[in-house]
mmCIF file with all atom_site columns, C-alpha atoms in Angstrom:
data_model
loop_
_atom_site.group_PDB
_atom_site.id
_atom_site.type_symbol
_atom_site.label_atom_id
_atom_site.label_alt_id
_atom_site.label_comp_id
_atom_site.label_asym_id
_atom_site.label_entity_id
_atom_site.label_seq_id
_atom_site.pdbx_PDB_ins_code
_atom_site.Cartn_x
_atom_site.Cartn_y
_atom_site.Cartn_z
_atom_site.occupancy
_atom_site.B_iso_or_equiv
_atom_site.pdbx_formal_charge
_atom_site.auth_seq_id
_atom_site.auth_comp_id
_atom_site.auth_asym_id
_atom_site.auth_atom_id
_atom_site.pdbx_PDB_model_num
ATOM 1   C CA . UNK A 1 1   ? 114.383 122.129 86.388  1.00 56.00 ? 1   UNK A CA 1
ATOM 2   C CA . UNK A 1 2   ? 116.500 123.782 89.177  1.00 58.00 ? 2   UNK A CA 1
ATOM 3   C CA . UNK A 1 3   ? 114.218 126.408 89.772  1.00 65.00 ? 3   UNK A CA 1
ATOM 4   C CA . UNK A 1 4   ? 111.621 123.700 90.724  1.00 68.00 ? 4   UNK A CA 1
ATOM 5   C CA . UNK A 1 5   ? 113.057 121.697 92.830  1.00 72.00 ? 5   UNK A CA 1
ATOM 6   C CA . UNK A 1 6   ? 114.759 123.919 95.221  1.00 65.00 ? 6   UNK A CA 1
ATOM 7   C CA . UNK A 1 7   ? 111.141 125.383 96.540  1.00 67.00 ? 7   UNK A CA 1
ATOM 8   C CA . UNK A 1 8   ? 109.867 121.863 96.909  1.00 69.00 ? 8   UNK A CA 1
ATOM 9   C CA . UNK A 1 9   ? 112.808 120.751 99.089  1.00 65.00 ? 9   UNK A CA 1
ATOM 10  C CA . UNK A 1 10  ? 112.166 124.474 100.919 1.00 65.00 ? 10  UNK A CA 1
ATOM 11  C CA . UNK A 1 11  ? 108.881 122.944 101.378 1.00 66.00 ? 11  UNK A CA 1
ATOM 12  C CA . UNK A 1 12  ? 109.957 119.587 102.769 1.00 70.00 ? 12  UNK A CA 1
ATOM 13  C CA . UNK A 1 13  ? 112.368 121.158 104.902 1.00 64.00 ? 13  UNK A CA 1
ATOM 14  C CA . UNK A 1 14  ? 109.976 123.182 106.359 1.00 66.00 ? 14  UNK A CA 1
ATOM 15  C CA . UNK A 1 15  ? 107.429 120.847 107.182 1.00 68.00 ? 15  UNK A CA 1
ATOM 16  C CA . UNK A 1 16  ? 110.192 118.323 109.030 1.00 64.00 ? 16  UNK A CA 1
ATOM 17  C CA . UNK A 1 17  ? 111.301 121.642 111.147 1.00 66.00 ? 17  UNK A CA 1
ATOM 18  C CA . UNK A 1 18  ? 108.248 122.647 111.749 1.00 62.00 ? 18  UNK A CA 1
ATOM 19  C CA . UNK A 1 19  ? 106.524 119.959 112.249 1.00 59.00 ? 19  UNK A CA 1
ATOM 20  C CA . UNK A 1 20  ? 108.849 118.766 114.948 1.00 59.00 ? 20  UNK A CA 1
ATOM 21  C CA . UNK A 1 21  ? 107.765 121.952 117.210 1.00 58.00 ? 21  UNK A CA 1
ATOM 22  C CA . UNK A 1 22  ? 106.074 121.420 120.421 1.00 56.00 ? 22  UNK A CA 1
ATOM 23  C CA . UNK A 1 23  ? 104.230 123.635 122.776 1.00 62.00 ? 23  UNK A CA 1
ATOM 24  C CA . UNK A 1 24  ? 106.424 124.370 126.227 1.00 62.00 ? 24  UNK A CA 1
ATOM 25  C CA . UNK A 1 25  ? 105.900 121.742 128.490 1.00 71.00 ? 25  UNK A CA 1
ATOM 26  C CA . UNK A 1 26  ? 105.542 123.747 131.942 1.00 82.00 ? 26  UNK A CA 1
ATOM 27  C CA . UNK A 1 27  ? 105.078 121.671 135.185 1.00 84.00 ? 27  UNK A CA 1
ATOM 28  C CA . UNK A 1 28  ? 101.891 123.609 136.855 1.00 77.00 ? 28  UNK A CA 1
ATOM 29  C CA . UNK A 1 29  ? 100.643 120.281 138.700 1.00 71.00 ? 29  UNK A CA 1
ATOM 30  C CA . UNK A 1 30  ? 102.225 119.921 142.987 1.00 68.00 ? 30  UNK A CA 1
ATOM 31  C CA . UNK A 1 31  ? 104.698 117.539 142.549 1.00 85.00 ? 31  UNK A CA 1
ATOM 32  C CA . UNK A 1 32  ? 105.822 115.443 145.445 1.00 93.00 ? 32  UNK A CA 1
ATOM 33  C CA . UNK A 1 33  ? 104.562 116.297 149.025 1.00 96.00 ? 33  UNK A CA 1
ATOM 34  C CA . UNK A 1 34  ? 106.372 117.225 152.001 1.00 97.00 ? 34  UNK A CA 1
ATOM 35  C CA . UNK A 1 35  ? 105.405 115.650 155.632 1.00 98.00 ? 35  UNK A CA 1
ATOM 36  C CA . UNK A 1 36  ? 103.097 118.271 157.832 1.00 98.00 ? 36  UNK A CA 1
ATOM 37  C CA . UNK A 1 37  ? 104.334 118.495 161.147 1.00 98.00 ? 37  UNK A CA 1
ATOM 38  C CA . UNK A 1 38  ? 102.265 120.651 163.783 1.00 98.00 ? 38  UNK A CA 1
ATOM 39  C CA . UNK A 1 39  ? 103.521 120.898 167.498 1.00 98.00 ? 39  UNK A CA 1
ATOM 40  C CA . UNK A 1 40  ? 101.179 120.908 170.632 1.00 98.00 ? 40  UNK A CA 1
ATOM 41  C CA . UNK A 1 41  ? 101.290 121.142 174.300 1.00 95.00 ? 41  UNK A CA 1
ATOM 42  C CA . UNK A 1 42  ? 101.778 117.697 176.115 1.00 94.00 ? 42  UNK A CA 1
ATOM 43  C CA . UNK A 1 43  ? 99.330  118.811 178.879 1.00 94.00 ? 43  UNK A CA 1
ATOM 44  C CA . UNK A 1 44  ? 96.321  119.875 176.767 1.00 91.00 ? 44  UNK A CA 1
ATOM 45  C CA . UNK A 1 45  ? 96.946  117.967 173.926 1.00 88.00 ? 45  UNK A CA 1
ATOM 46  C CA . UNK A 1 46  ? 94.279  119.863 171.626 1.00 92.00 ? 46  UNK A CA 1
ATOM 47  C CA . UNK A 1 47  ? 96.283  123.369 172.170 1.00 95.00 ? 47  UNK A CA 1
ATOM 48  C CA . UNK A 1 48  ? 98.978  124.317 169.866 1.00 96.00 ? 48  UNK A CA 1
ATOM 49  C CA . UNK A 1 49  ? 102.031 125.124 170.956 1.00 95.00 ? 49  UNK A CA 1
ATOM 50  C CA . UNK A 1 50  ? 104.820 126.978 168.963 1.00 95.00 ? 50  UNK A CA 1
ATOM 51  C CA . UNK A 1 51  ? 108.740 125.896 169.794 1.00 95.00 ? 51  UNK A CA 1
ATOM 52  C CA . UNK A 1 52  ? 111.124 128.594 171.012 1.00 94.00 ? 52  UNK A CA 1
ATOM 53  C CA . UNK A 1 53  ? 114.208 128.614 169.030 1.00 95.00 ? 53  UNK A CA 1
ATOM 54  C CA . UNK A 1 54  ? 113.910 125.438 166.850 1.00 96.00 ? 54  UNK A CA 1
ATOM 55  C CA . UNK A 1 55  ? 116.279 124.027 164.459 1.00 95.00 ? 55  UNK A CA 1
ATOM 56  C CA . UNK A 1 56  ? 115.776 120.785 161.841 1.00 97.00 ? 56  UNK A CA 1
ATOM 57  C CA . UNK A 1 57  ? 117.748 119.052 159.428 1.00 96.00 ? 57  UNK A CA 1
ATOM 58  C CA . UNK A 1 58  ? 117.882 115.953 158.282 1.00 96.00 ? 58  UNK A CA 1
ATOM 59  C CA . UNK A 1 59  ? 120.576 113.204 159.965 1.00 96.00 ? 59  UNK A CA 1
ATOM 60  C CA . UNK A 1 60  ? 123.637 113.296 157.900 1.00 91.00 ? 60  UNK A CA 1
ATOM 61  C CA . UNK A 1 61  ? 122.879 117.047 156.220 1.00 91.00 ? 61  UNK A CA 1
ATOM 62  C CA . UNK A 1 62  ? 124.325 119.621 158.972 1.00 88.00 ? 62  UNK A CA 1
ATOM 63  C CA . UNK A 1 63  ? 124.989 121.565 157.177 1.00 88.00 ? 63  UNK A CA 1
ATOM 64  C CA . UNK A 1 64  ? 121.755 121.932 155.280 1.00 92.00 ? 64  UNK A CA 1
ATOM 65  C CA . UNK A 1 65  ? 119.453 123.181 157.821 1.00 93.00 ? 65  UNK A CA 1
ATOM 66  C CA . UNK A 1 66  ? 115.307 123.306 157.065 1.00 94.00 ? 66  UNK A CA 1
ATOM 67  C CA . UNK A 1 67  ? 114.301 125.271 159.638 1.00 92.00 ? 67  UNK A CA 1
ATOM 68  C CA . UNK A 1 68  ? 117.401 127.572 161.287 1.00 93.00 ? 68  UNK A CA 1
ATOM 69  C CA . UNK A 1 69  ? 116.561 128.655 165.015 1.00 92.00 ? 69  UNK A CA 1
ATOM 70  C CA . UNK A 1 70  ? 113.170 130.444 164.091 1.00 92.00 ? 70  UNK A CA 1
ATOM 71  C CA . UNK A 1 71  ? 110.441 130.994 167.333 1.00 90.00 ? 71  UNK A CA 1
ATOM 72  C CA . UNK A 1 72  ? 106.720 130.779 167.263 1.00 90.00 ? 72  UNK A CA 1
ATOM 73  C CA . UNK A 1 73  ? 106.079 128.306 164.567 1.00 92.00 ? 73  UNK A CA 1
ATOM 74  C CA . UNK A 1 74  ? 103.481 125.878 165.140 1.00 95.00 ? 74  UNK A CA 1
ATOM 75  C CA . UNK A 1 75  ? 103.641 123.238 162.009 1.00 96.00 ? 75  UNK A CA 1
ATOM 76  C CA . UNK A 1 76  ? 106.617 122.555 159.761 1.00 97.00 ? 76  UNK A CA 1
ATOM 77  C CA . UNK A 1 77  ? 106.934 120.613 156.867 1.00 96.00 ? 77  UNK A CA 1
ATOM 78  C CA . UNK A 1 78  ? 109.907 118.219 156.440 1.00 97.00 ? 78  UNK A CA 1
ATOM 79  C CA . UNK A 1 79  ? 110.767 116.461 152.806 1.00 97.00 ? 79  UNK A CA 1
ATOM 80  C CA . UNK A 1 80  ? 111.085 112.645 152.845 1.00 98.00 ? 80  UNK A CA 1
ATOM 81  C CA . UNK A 1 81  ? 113.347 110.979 150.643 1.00 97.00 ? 81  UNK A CA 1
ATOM 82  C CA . UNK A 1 82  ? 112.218 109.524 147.556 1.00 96.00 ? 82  UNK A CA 1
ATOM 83  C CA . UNK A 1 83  ? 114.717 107.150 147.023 1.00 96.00 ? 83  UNK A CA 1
ATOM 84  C CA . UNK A 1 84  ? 114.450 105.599 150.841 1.00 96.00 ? 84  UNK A CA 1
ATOM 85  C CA . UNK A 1 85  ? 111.873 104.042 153.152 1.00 98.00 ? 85  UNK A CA 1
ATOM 86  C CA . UNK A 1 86  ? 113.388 105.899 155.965 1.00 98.00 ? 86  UNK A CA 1
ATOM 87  C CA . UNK A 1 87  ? 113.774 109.339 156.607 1.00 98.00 ? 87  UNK A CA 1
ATOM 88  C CA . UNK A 1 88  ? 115.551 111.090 160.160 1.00 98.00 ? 88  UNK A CA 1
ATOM 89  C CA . UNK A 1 89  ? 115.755 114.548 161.084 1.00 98.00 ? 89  UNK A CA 1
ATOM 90  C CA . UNK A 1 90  ? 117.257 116.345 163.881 1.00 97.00 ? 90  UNK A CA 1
ATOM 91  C CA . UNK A 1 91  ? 114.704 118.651 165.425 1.00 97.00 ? 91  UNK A CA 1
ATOM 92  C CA . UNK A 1 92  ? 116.796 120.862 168.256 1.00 96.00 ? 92  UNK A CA 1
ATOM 93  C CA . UNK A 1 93  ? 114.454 123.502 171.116 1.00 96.00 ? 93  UNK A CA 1
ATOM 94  C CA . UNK A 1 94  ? 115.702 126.167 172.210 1.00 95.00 ? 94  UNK A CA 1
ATOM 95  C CA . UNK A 1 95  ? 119.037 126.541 169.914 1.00 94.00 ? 95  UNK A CA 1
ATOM 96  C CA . UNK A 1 96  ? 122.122 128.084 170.796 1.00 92.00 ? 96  UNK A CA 1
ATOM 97  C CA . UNK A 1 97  ? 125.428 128.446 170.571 1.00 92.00 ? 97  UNK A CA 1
ATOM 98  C CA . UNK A 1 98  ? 127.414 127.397 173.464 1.00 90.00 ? 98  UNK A CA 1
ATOM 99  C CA . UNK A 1 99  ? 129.663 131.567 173.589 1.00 89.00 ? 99  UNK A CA 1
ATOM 100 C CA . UNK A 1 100 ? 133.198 129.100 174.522 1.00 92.00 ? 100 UNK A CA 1
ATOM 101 C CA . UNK A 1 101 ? 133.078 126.371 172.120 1.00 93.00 ? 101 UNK A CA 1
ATOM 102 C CA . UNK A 1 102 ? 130.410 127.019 169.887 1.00 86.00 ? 102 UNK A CA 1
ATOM 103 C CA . UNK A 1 103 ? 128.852 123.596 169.942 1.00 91.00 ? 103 UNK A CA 1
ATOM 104 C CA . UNK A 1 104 ? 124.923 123.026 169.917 1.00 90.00 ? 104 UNK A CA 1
ATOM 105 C CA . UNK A 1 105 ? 123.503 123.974 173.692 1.00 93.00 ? 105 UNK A CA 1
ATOM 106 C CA . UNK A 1 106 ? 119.259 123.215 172.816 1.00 95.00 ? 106 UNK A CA 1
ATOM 107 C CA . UNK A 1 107 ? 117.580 120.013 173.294 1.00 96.00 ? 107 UNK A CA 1
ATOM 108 C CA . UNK A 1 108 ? 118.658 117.591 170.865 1.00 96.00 ? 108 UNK A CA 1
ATOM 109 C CA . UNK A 1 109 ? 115.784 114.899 169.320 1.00 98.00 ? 109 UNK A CA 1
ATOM 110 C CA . UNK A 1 110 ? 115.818 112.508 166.737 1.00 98.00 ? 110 UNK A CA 1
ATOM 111 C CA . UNK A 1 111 ? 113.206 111.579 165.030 1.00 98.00 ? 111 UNK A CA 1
ATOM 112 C CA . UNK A 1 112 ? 112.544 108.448 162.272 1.00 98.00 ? 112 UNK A CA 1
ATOM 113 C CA . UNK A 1 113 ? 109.951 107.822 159.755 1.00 99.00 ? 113 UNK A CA 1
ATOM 114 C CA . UNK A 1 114 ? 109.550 104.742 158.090 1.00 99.00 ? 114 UNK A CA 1
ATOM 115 C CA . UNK A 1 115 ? 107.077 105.138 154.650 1.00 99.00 ? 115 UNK A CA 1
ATOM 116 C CA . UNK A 1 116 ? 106.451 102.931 151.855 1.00 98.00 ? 116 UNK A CA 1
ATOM 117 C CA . UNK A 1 117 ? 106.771 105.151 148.166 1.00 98.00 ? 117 UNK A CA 1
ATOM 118 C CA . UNK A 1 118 ? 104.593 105.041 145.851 1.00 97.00 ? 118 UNK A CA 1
ATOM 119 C CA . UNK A 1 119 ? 105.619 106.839 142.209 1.00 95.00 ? 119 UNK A CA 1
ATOM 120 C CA . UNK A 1 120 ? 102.804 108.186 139.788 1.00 93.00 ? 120 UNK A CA 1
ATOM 121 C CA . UNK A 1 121 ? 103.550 109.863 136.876 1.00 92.00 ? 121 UNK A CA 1
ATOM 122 C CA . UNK A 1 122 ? 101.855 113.228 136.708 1.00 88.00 ? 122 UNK A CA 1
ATOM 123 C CA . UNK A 1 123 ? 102.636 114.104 132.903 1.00 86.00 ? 123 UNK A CA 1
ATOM 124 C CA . UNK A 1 124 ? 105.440 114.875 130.447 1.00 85.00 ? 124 UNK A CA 1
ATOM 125 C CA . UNK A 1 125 ? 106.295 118.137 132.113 1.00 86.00 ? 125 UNK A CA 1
ATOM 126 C CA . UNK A 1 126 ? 106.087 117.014 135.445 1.00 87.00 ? 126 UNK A CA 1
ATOM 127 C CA . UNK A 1 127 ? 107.375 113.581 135.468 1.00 89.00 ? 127 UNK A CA 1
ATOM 128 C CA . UNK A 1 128 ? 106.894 111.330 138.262 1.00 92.00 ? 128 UNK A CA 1
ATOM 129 C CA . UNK A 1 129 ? 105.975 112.394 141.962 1.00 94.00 ? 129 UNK A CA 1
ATOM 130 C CA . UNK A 1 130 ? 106.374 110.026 145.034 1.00 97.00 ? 130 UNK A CA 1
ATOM 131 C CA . UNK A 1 131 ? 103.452 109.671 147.773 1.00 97.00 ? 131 UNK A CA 1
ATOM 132 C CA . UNK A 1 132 ? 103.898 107.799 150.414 1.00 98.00 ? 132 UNK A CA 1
ATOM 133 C CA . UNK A 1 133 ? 101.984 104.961 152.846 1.00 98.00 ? 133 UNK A CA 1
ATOM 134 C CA . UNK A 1 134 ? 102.278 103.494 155.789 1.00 98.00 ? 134 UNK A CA 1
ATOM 135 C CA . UNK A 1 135 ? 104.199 105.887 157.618 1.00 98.00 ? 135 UNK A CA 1
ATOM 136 C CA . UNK A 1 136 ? 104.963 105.785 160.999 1.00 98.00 ? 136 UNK A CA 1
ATOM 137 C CA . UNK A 1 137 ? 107.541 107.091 163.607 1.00 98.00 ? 137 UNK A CA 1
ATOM 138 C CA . UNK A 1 138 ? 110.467 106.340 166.141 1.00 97.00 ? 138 UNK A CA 1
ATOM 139 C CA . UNK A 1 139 ? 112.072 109.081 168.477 1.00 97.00 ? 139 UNK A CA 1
ATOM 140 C CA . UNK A 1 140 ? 115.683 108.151 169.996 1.00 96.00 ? 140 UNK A CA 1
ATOM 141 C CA . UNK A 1 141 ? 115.392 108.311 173.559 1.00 94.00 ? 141 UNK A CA 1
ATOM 142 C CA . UNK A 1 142 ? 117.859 109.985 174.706 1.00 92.00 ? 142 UNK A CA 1
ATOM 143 C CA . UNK A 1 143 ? 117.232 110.458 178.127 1.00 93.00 ? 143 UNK A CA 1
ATOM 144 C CA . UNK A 1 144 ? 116.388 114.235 178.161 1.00 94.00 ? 144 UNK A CA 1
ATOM 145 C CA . UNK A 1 145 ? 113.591 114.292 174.940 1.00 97.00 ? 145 UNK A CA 1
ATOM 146 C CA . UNK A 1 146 ? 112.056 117.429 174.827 1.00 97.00 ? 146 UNK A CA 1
ATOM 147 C CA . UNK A 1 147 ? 109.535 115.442 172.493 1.00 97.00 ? 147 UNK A CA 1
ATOM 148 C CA . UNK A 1 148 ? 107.244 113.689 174.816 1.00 96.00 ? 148 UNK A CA 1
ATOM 149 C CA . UNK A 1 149 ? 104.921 111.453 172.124 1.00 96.00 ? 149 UNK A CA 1
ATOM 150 C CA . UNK A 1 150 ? 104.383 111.414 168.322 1.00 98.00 ? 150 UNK A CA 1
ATOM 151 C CA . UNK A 1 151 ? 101.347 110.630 166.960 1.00 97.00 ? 151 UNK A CA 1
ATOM 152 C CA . UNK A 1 152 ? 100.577 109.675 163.126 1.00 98.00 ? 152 UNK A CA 1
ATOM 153 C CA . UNK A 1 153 ? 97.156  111.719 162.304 1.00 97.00 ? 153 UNK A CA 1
ATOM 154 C CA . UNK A 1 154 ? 97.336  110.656 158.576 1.00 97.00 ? 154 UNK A CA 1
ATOM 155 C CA . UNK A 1 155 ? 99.092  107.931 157.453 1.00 96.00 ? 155 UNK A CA 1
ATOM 156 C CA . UNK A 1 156 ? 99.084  108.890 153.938 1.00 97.00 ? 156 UNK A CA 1
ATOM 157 C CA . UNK A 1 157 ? 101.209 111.838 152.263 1.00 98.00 ? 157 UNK A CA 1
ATOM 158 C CA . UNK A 1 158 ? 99.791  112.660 149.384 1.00 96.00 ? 158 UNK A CA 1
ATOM 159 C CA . UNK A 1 159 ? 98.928  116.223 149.567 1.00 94.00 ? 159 UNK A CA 1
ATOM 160 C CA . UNK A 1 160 ? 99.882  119.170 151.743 1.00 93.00 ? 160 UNK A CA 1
ATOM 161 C CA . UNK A 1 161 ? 96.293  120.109 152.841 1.00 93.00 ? 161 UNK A CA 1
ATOM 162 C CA . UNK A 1 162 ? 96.457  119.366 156.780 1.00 94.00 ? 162 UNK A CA 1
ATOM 163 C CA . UNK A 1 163 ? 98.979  117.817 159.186 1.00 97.00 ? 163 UNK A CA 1
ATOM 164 C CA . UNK A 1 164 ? 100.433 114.314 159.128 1.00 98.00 ? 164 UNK A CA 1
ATOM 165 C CA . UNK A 1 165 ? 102.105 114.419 162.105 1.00 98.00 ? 165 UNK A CA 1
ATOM 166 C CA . UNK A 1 166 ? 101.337 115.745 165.776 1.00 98.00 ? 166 UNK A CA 1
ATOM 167 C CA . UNK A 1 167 ? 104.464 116.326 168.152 1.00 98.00 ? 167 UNK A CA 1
ATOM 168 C CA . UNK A 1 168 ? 103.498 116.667 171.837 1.00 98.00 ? 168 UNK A CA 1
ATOM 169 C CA . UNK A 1 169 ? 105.698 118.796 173.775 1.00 96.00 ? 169 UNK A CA 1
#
């Protein structure tokens, strides 16, 4: 009698280990976009123009810089928080260090966007991602902007496939 029942619990056994497997869930899809910032000159306003020296991180991260005093780039792209319908960054031209103190010497600008979220869930593997609507912008005038206008070409981040934002210069 023992000699039957111990392959048909075997059996069982397998089929409840077994059965339980799953194929790897691998997150191939984009998940959340980032904001598309390109940069052109104030006085011909359909010519790009790349910023000497620029650095950007977001107000209250310092120390977590995004872009770190790199020349010639033309577009950036920024990530917007997920959790917040707000989102400021620090964008600095020509960056330096002053030699004496060490404190920032480039042209300092700060820079809002304001963005409604919108979650969708993408699958199992993936989870949710956020796009977002309704952005627009604010600069802090600070009396020496090296920013001279911002203008909102797309409105809607959902994809990384051209520019959101324009930054005249």
């Amino acid at each position: 009698m023992k000699n039957k029942i111990v392959p048909i619990l075997a059996a069982i056994a397998s089929i409840f280990i077994f059965g339980g497997c799953e194929k790897d869930d691998i997150c191939t899809d984009a998940v959340t976009p980032s904001l598309i910032i390109k940069f052109y000159d104030d006085t011909s306003l359909s010519d790009i123009k790349t910023v000497t020296e620029l650095r950007v991180y977001g107000v209250g991260n310092e120390d977590e810089m995004i872009i770190d005093r790199v020349s010639n780039l033309d577009s950036i792209l920024v990530p917007l928080k997920t959790l917040e319908n707000t989102t400021s960054f620090v964008l600095i031209s020509n960056s330096g260090d002053d030699d004496t103190t060490g404190e920032e010497v480039g042209n300092i600008d700060t820079i809002s966007f304001n963005y409604v979220t919108n979650e969708i869930y993408v699958s199992r593997a993936c989870g949710y991602k956020v796009n977002y609507s309704q952005l627009s912008s604010t600069i802090t005038d600070d009396g020496d902007n090296w920013i001279t206008s911002i203008s909102i070409e797309n409105n809607e981040v959902v994809d990384e496939n051209q520019a959101h934002v324009s930054i005249y210069h």
